[in-house]
Each structure stands twice: as structure tokens, then as C-alpha cells.
CSV table of C-alpha atoms and ligand atoms in Angstrom, one decimal:
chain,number,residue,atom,x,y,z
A,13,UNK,CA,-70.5,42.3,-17.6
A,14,UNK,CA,-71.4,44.1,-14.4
A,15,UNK,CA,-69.3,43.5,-11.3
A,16,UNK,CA,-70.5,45.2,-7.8
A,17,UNK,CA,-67.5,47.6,-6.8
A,18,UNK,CA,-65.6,46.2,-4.2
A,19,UNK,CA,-66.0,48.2,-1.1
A,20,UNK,CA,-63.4,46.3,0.3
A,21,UNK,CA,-61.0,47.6,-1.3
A,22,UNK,CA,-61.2,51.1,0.1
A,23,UNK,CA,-61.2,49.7,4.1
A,24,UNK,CA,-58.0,48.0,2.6
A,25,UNK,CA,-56.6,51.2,1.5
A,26,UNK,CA,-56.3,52.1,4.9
A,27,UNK,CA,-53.4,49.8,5.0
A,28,UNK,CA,-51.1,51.9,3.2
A,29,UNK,CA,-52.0,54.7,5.3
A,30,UNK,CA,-50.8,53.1,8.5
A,31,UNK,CA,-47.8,52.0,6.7
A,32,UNK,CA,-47.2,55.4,5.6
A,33,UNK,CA,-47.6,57.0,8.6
A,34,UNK,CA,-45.2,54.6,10.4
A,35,UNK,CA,-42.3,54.7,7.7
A,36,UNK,CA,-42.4,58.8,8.3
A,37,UNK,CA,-42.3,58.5,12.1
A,38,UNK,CA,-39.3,56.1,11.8
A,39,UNK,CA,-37.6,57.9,9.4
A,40,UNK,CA,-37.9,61.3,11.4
A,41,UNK,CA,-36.8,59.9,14.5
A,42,UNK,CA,-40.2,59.2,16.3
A,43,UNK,CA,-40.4,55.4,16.3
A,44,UNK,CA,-37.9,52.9,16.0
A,45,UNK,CA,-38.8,51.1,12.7
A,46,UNK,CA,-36.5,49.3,10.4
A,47,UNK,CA,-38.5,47.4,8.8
A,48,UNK,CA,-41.4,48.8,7.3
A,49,UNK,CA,-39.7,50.4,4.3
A,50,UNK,CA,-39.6,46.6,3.2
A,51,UNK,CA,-43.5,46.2,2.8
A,52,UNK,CA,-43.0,49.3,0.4
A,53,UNK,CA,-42.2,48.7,-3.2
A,54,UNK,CA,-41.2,52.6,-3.6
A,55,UNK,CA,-40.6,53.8,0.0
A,56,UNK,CA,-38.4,56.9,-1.0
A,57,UNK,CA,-41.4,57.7,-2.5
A,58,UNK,CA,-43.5,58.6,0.0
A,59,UNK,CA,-43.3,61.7,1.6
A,60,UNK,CA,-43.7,62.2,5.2
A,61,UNK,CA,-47.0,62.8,6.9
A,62,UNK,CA,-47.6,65.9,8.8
A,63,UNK,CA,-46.5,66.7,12.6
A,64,UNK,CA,-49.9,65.8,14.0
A,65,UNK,CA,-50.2,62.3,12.3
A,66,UNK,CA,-46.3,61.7,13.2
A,67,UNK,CA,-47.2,62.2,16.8
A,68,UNK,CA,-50.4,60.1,16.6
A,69,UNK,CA,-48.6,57.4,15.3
A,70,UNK,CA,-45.4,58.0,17.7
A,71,UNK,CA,-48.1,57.7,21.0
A,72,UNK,CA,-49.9,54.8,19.7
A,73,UNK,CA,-46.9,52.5,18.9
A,74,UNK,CA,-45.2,53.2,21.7
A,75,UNK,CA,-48.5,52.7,23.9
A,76,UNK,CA,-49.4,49.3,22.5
A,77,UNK,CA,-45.5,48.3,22.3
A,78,UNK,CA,-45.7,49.1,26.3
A,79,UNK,CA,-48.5,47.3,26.7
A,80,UNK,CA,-47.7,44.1,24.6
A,81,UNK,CA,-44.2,43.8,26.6
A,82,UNK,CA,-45.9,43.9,29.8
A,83,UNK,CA,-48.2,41.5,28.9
A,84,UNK,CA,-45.4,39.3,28.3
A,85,UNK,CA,-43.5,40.1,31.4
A,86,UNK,CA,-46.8,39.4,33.4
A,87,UNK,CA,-47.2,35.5,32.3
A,88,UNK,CA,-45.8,34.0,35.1
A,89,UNK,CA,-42.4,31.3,35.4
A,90,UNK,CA,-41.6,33.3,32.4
A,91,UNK,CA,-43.5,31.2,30.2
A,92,UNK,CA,-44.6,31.7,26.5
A,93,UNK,CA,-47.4,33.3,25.1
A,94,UNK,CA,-49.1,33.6,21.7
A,95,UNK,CA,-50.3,36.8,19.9
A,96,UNK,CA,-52.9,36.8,17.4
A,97,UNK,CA,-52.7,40.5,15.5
A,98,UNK,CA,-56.3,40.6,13.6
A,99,UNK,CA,-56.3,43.4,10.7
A,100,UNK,CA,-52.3,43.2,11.0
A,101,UNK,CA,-51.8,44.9,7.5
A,102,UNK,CA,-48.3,45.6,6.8
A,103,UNK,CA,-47.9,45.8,10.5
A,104,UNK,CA,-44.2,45.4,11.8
A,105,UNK,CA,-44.3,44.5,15.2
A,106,UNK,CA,-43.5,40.8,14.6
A,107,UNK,CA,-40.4,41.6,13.8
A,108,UNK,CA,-39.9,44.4,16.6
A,109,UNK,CA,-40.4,41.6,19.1
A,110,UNK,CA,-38.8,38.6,17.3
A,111,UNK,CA,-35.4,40.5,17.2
A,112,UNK,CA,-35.6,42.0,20.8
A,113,UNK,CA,-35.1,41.1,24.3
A,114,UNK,CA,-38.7,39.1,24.3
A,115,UNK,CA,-38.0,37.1,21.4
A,116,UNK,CA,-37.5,33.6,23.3
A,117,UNK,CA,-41.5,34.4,24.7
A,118,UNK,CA,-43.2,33.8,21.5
A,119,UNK,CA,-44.6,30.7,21.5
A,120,UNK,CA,-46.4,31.1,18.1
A,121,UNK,CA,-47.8,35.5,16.2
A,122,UNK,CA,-50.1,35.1,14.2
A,123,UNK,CA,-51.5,37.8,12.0
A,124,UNK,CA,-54.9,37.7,9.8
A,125,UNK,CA,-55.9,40.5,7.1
A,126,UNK,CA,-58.0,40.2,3.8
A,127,UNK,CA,-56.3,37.9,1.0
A,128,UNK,CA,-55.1,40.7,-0.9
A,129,UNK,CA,-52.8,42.1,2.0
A,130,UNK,CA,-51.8,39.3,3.1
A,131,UNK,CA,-50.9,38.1,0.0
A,132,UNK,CA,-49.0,41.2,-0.7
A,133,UNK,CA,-47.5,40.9,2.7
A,134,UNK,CA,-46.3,37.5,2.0
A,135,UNK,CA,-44.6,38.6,-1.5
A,136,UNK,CA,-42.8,41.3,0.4
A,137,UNK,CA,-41.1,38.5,3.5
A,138,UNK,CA,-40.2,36.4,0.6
A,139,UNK,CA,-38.8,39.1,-1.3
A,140,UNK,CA,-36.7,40.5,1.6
A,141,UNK,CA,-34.1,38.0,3.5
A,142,UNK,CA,-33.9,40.8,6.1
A,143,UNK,CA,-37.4,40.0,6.6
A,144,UNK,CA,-37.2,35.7,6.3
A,145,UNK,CA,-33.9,35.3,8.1
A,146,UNK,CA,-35.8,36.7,11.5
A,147,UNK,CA,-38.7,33.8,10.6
A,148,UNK,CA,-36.3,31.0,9.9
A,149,UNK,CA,-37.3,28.4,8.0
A,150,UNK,CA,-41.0,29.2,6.0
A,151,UNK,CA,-43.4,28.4,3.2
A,152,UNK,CA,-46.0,29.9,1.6
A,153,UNK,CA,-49.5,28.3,1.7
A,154,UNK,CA,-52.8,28.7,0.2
A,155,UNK,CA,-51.6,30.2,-3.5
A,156,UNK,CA,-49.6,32.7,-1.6
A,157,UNK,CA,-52.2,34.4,0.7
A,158,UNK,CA,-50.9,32.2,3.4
A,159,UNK,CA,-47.5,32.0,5.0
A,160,UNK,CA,-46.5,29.8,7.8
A,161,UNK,CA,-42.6,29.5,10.2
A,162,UNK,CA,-42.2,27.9,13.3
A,163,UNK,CA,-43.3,31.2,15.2
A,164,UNK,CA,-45.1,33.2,13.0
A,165,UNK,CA,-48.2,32.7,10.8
A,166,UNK,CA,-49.6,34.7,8.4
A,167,UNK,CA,-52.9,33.8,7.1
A,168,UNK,CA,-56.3,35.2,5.0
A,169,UNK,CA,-59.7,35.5,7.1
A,170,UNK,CA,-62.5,38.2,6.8
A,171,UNK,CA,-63.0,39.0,10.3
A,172,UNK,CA,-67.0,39.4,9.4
A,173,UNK,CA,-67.0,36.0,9.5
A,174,UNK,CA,-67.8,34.1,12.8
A,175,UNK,CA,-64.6,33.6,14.7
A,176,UNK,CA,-65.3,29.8,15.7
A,177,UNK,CA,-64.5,29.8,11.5
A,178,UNK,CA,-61.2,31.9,12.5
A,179,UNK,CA,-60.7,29.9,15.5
A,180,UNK,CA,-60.3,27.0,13.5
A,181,UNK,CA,-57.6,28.3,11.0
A,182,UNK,CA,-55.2,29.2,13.8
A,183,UNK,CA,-54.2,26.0,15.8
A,184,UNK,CA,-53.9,27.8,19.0
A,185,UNK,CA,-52.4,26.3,22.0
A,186,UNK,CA,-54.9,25.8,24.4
A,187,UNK,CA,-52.6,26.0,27.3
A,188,UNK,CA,-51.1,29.5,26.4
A,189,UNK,CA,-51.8,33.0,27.5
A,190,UNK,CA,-52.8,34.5,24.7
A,191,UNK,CA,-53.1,38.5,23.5
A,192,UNK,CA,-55.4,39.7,20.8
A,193,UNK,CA,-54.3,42.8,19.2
A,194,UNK,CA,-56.8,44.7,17.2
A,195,UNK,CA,-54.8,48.5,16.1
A,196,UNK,CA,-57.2,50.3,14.1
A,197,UNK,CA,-59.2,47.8,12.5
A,198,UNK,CA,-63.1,47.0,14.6
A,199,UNK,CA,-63.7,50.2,13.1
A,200,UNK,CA,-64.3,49.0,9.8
A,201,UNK,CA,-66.3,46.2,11.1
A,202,UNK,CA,-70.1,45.7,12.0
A,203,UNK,CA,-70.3,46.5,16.2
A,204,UNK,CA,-71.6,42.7,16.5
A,205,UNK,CA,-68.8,41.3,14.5
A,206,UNK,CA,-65.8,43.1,16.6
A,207,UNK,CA,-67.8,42.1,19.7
A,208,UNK,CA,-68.3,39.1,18.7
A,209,UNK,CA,-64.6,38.4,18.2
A,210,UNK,CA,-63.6,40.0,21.8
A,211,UNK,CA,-66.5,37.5,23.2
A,212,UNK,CA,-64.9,34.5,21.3
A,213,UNK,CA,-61.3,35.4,22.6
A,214,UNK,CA,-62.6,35.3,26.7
A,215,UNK,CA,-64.8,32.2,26.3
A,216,UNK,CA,-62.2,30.3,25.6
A,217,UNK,CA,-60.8,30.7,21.8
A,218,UNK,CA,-62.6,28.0,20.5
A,219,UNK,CA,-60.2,25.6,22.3
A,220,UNK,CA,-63.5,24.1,24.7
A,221,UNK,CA,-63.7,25.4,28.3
A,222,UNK,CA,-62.9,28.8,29.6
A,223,UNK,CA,-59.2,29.1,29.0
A,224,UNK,CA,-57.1,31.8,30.6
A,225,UNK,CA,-55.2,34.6,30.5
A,226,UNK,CA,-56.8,36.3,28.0
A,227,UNK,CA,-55.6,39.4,27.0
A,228,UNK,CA,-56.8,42.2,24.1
A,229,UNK,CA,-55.4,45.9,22.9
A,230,UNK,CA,-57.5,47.7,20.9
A,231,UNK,CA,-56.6,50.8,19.1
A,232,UNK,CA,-59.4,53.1,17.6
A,233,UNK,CA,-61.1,56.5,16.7
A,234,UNK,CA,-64.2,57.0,19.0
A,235,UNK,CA,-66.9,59.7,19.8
A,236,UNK,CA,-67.4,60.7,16.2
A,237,UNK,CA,-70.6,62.5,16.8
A,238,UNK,CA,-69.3,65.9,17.2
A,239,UNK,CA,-68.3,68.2,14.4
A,240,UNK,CA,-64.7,66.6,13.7
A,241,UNK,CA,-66.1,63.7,13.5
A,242,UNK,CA,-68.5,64.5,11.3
A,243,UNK,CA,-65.7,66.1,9.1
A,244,UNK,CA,-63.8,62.7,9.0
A,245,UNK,CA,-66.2,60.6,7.9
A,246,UNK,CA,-66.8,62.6,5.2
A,247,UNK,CA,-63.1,62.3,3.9
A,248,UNK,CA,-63.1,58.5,4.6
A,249,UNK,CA,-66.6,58.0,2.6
A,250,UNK,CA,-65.1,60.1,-0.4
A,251,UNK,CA,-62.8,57.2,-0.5
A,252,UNK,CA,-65.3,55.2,-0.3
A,253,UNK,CA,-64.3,53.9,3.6
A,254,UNK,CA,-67.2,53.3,6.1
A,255,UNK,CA,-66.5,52.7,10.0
A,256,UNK,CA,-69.4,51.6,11.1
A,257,UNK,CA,-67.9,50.3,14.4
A,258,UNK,CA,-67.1,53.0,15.7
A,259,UNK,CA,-68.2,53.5,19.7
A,260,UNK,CA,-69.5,57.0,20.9
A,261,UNK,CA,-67.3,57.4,24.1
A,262,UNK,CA,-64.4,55.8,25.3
A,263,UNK,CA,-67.3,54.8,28.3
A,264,UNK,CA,-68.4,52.7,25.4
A,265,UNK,CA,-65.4,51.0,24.7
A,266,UNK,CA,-64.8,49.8,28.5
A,267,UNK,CA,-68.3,48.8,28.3
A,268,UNK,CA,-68.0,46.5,25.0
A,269,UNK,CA,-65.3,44.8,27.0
A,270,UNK,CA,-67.3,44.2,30.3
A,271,UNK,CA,-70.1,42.6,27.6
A,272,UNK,CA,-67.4,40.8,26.2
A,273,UNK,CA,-66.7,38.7,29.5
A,274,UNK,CA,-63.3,40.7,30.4
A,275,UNK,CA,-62.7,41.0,34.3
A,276,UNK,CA,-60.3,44.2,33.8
A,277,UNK,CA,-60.4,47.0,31.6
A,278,UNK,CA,-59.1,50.5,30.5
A,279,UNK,CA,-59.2,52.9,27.5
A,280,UNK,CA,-57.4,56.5,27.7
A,281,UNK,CA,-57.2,59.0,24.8
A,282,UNK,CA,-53.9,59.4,23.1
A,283,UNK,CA,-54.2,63.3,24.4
A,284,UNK,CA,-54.4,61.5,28.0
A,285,UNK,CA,-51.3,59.4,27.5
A,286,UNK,CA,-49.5,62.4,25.6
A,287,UNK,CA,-50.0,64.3,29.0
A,288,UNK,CA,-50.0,61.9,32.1
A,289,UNK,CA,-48.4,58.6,30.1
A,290,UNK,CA,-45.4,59.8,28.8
A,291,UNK,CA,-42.0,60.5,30.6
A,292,UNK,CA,-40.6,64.1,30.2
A,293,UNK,CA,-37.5,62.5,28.8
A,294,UNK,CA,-39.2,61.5,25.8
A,295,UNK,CA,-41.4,63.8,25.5
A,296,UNK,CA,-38.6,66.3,25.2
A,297,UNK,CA,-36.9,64.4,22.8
A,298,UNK,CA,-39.8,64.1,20.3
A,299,UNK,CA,-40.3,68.1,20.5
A,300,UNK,CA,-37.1,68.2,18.9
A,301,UNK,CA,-37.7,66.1,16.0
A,302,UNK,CA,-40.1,69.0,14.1
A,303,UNK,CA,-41.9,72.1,14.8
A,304,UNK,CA,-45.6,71.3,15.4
A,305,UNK,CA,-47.3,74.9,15.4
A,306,UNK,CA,-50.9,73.2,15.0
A,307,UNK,CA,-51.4,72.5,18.4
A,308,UNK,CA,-55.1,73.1,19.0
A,309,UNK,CA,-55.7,70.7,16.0
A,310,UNK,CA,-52.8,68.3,17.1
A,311,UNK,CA,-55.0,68.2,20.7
A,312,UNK,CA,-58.3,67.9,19.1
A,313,UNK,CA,-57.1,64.7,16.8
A,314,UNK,CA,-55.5,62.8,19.6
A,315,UNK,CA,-59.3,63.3,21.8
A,316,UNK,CA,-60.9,61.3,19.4
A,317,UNK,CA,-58.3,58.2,18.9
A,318,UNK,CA,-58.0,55.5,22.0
A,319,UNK,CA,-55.8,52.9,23.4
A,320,UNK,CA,-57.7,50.3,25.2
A,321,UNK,CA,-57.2,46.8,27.0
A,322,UNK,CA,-58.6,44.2,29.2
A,323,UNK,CA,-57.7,41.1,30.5
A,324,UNK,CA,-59.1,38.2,32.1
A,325,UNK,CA,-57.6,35.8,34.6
A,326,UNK,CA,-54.1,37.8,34.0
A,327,UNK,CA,-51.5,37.7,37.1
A,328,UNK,CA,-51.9,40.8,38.8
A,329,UNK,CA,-55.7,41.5,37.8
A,330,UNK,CA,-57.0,43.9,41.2
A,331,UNK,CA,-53.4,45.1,42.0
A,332,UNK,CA,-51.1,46.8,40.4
A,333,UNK,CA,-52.8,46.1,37.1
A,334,UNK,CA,-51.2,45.4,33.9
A,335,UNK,CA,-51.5,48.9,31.9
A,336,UNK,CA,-49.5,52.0,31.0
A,337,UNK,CA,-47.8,53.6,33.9
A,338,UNK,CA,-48.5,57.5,34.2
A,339,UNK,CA,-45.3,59.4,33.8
A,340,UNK,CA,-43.6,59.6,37.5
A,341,UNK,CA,-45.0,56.3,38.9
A,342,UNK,CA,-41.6,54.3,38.4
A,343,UNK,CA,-39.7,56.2,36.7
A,344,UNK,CA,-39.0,60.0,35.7
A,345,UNK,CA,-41.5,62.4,34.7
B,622,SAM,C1,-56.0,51.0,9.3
B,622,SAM,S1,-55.4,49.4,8.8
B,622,SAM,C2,-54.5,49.0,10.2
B,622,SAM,C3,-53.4,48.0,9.9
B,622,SAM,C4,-52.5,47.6,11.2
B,622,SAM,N1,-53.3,47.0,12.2
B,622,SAM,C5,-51.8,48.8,11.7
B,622,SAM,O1,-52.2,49.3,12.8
B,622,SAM,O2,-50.9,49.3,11.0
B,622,SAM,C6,-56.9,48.4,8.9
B,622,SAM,C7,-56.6,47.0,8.5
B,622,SAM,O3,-57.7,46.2,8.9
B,622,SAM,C8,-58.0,45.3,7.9
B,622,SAM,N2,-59.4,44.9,7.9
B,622,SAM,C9,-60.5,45.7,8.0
B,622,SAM,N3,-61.6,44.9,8.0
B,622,SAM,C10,-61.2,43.6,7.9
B,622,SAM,C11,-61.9,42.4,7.7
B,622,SAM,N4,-63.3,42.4,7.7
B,622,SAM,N5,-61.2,41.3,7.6
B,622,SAM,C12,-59.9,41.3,7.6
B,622,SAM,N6,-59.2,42.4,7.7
B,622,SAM,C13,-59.8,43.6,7.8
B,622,SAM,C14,-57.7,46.1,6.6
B,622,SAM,O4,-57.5,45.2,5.5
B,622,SAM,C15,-56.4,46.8,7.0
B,622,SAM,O5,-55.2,46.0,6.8
């Protein structure tokens, strides 16, 4: 019988290619990352990805890690907050947070994916006590796709779907700031379906009424109407990938979040934040870790990939906003 090829399955894919990417930054000394050799059945099989994608990945963690814990620090009284990761894949910063300084903030981390990863993400927590001694007490739900603990939730949605059907999966506290993190996923999305989930998150989560703070931090590729772009979205259609939410400009991306009902917004590239975001002191000690002789390509990658957040009704909004910090302001450069 004939079955439709599942298209899915390639955006999917892309999974393993984050995870990849993050288990060769850890292991070369770029990111802290203990964990996500244990989402990988064979990890001392993978080989490490070149400089240029080690350093992509080394900006971007340590950008939305930055901008995560000040999110955090910003909720005022110290009070809790709750994170819902969309697209979380075989993401690890649950655990980053849940065994660091900022673990008693979590009031509930919720992460959504297709069935299949989550399934698979699921299988590898159980598998791994590492993994289930930092969630306490859990159970599997929903013939495995599902997993739930007192703090974290993991749980199958297609984001394509309208997210009042998300909203009411997740049994979000209404009285909570909460933070949306999106890292490399509205790409793959329909525009009105990753704007549609932004919208939902500022008019009030599906809880009734406008709730506040409201927080989101988006990581993406942009502006892929010039000739690198064109040149990657003829690799990712070989596999059979499409990104049809991509925005032309990081302009666009500020702009998606103004439509989207956020009061304060900001996107940089990660060659910006490699430049102006970084202290010298770390910079320094990544240009140790491996000899990067493609530097025109390294600068021409980083252009086209963003970091980008907003808020609305955050502590701070007007002032000194919540955001990366340029090297110097605060600390050394
Ligand atoms: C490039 S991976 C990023 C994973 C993770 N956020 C990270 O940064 O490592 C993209 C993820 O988005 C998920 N995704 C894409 N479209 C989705 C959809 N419509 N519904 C649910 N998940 C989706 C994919 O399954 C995949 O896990």
C-alpha cells in the first residue's frame, strides 16, 4: 500500500544535529555539557563537528544560558518561574539549571517536541539514573511519549497546531512569570504558526486575561536571500528539510515580536555577540581549544544565525533592560 513520505521526519533529523553539535563543543572544551552524551545511544561514535559549527554552538548556548538566568534573576522577591522549551529535542538545559545555583526557581520546565523525540527522549531519562535522580520522583505517560516529575514535563504536541490546543496540555500556573524558549525550531514552521504561538504566549497563555511577565528567546537562521543562503537551503532540501519560517532580516524578527504584543525586544547576530557580547577572558580561552583557519566563512555563518528576545511586563522593561550585556559593561572586556 502506498504511504505519503513523512516529511517530518527530515525537520526531526535536525535533532541529532543539534545534539551533535553540542556533545562536540562539550567534549572539546567549549560548553559545559555533561549530559548530552546520555540522549546518545553511541556517543563515542560521533565525531566532532568542525571549528565553525563548534563556535556557533559555543555563542548560542552561552547567549540563551545568559539570557535564561537573567530572566530568572529579574522575577522579583526571588520568586519562581516556569519555562516552556517548544522544539526542545534532546535539549539539555533542564538539567544545566536543575543542578545549578537556580535550581530552587523552577517552579514547573516543560518541554514539547513531535512524539517520536519525545518518546525517544523519554526512553533515554528512564534509561539513565544520572538523568532521573535530578527529576526525582517520575512516570511516563501517554504510551511513553509523555513524561511527567514534580518540576519537569515532557510532553508530545505539533506546534502547527493552534496553541490554545497546546495551552491546554500544559497546566500552567497562571500566577507565574513565564519564559518561552524557542532555539532553532519556528524555522521549520509556517510564519503564522510560530507567530501565532509568540501571540498566544503575550495574551495571556490561555490562562484568561492578560497575564504577565512574559518572556520569549528565540534562536534562528535569518536573511536567507543572499547567496549562502541560497546554498543552505539547497543542503537542507536534499535532506528533504524545508524552513519555511524563516524572516529576511533580523528587522523582521524584532518586528514579528512587536506584532506579537511584546513591549521590549532585541535580536543581534551571533557575529555581533562574538564581537561586542563576549568578555575577552573567554574569548581567549576558546581560541585555545582549536585552530579555526576558516575565518571569513566562520564570520559569514555566524551573520546569518540570531539570538533574539522580548518581554512584556518584565521588572526593568525601559531601564537597564533584561538582555546580554556587551563585553566591558560590568565586567572585563
Ligand atoms: C534543530 S532542532 C533544535 C532542538 C533544540 N531546540 C536545540 O536547540 O537543540 C529542531 C527541533 O524542533 C522540532 N520541531 C520542528 N517542528 C516542530 C513541530 N511542528 N512540532 C513539534 N516540534 C517541532 C524538531 O522535532 C526538532 O527537535
Amino acid at each position: 500500500m502506498f504511504s505519503p513520505p513523512d516529511t517530518d521526519s527530515a525537520t526531526r533529523s535536525t535533532d541529532q544535529d543539534a545534539l551533535h553539535a553540542r556533545l562536540s563543543a562539550s567534549r572539546l572544551g567549549y560548553i559545559p555539557d555533561p549530559w548530552a552524551a546520555l540522549f546518545l545511544s553511541r556517543p563515542q561514535g560521533v565525531q566532532n563537528r568542525p571549528g565553525l559549527i563548534n563556535v556557533g554552538t559555543w555563542l548560542r548556548t552561552r547567549s540563551v544560558d545568559l539570557l535564561v538566568e537573567e530572566f530568572i534573576a529579574r522575577v522579583e522577591g526571588g520568586g519562581k518561574v516556569q519555562v516552556l522549551s517548544v522544539g526542545a529535542g534532546s535539549d539539555t538545559r533542564f538539567w544545566r539549571l536543575a543542578t545549578g545555583p537556580l535550581k530552587d526557581r523552577l517552579a514547573k520546565y516543560i518541554e514539547v517536541d513531535f512524539p517520536e523525540i519525545t518518546s525517544s527522549k523519554a526512553r533515554s531519562i528512564w534509561k539513565h539514573a544520572r538523568l532521573k535522580v535530578v527529576l526525582g520522583a517520575c512516570k511516563l505517560d501517554a504510551g511513553g511519549t509523555a513524561l511527567h516529575s514534580e518540576v519537569y514535563h515532557l510532553l508530545p504536541f505539533d506546534l502547527r497546531q493552534p496553541p490554545a490546543a497546546l495551552g491546554a496540555l500544559l497546566n500552567l500556573d497562571a500566577a507565574l512569570p513565564t519564559l518561552l524558549l524557542a532555539e532553532c525550531v519556528l524555522p521549520y514552521m509556517p510564519p503564522e504558526a510560530g507567530g501565532a504561538l509568540l501571540h498566544w504566549a503575550t495574551a495571556g497563555l490561555g490562562l484568561g486575561g492578560e497575564r504577565v511577565p512574559v518572556g520569549v528567546v528565540l534562536y534562528e537562521m535569518f536573511g536567507l536571500g543572499d547567496a549562502f543562503g541560497g546554498v543552505m537551503r539547497e543542503n537542507l532540501a536534499a535532506r528533504g528539510v524545508s524552513i519555511p519560517g524563516t524572516l529576511p532580516s533580523l528587522h523582521a524578527l524584532q518586528e514579528r515580536f512587536e506584532a506579537a504584543g511584546y513591549t521590549q525586544s532585541s535580536a543581534l547576530t551571533l557575529q555581533d555577540i562574538r564581537t561586542h557580547y563576549v568578555p575577552r577572558s573567554e574569548t581567549e580561552r576558546v581560541a585555545t581549544l582549536e585552530l579555526i583557519d576558516e575565518y571569513e566563512e566562520l564570520d559569514l555563518v555566524l551573520r546569518h544565525y540570531a539570538v533574539a528576545w522580548a518581554s512584556k511586563g518584565l521588572a526593568g522593561e525601559g531601564e537597564g533592560e533584561w538582555g546580554l550585556r556587551k563585553a566591558g559593561e560590568g565586567e572585563e572586556s
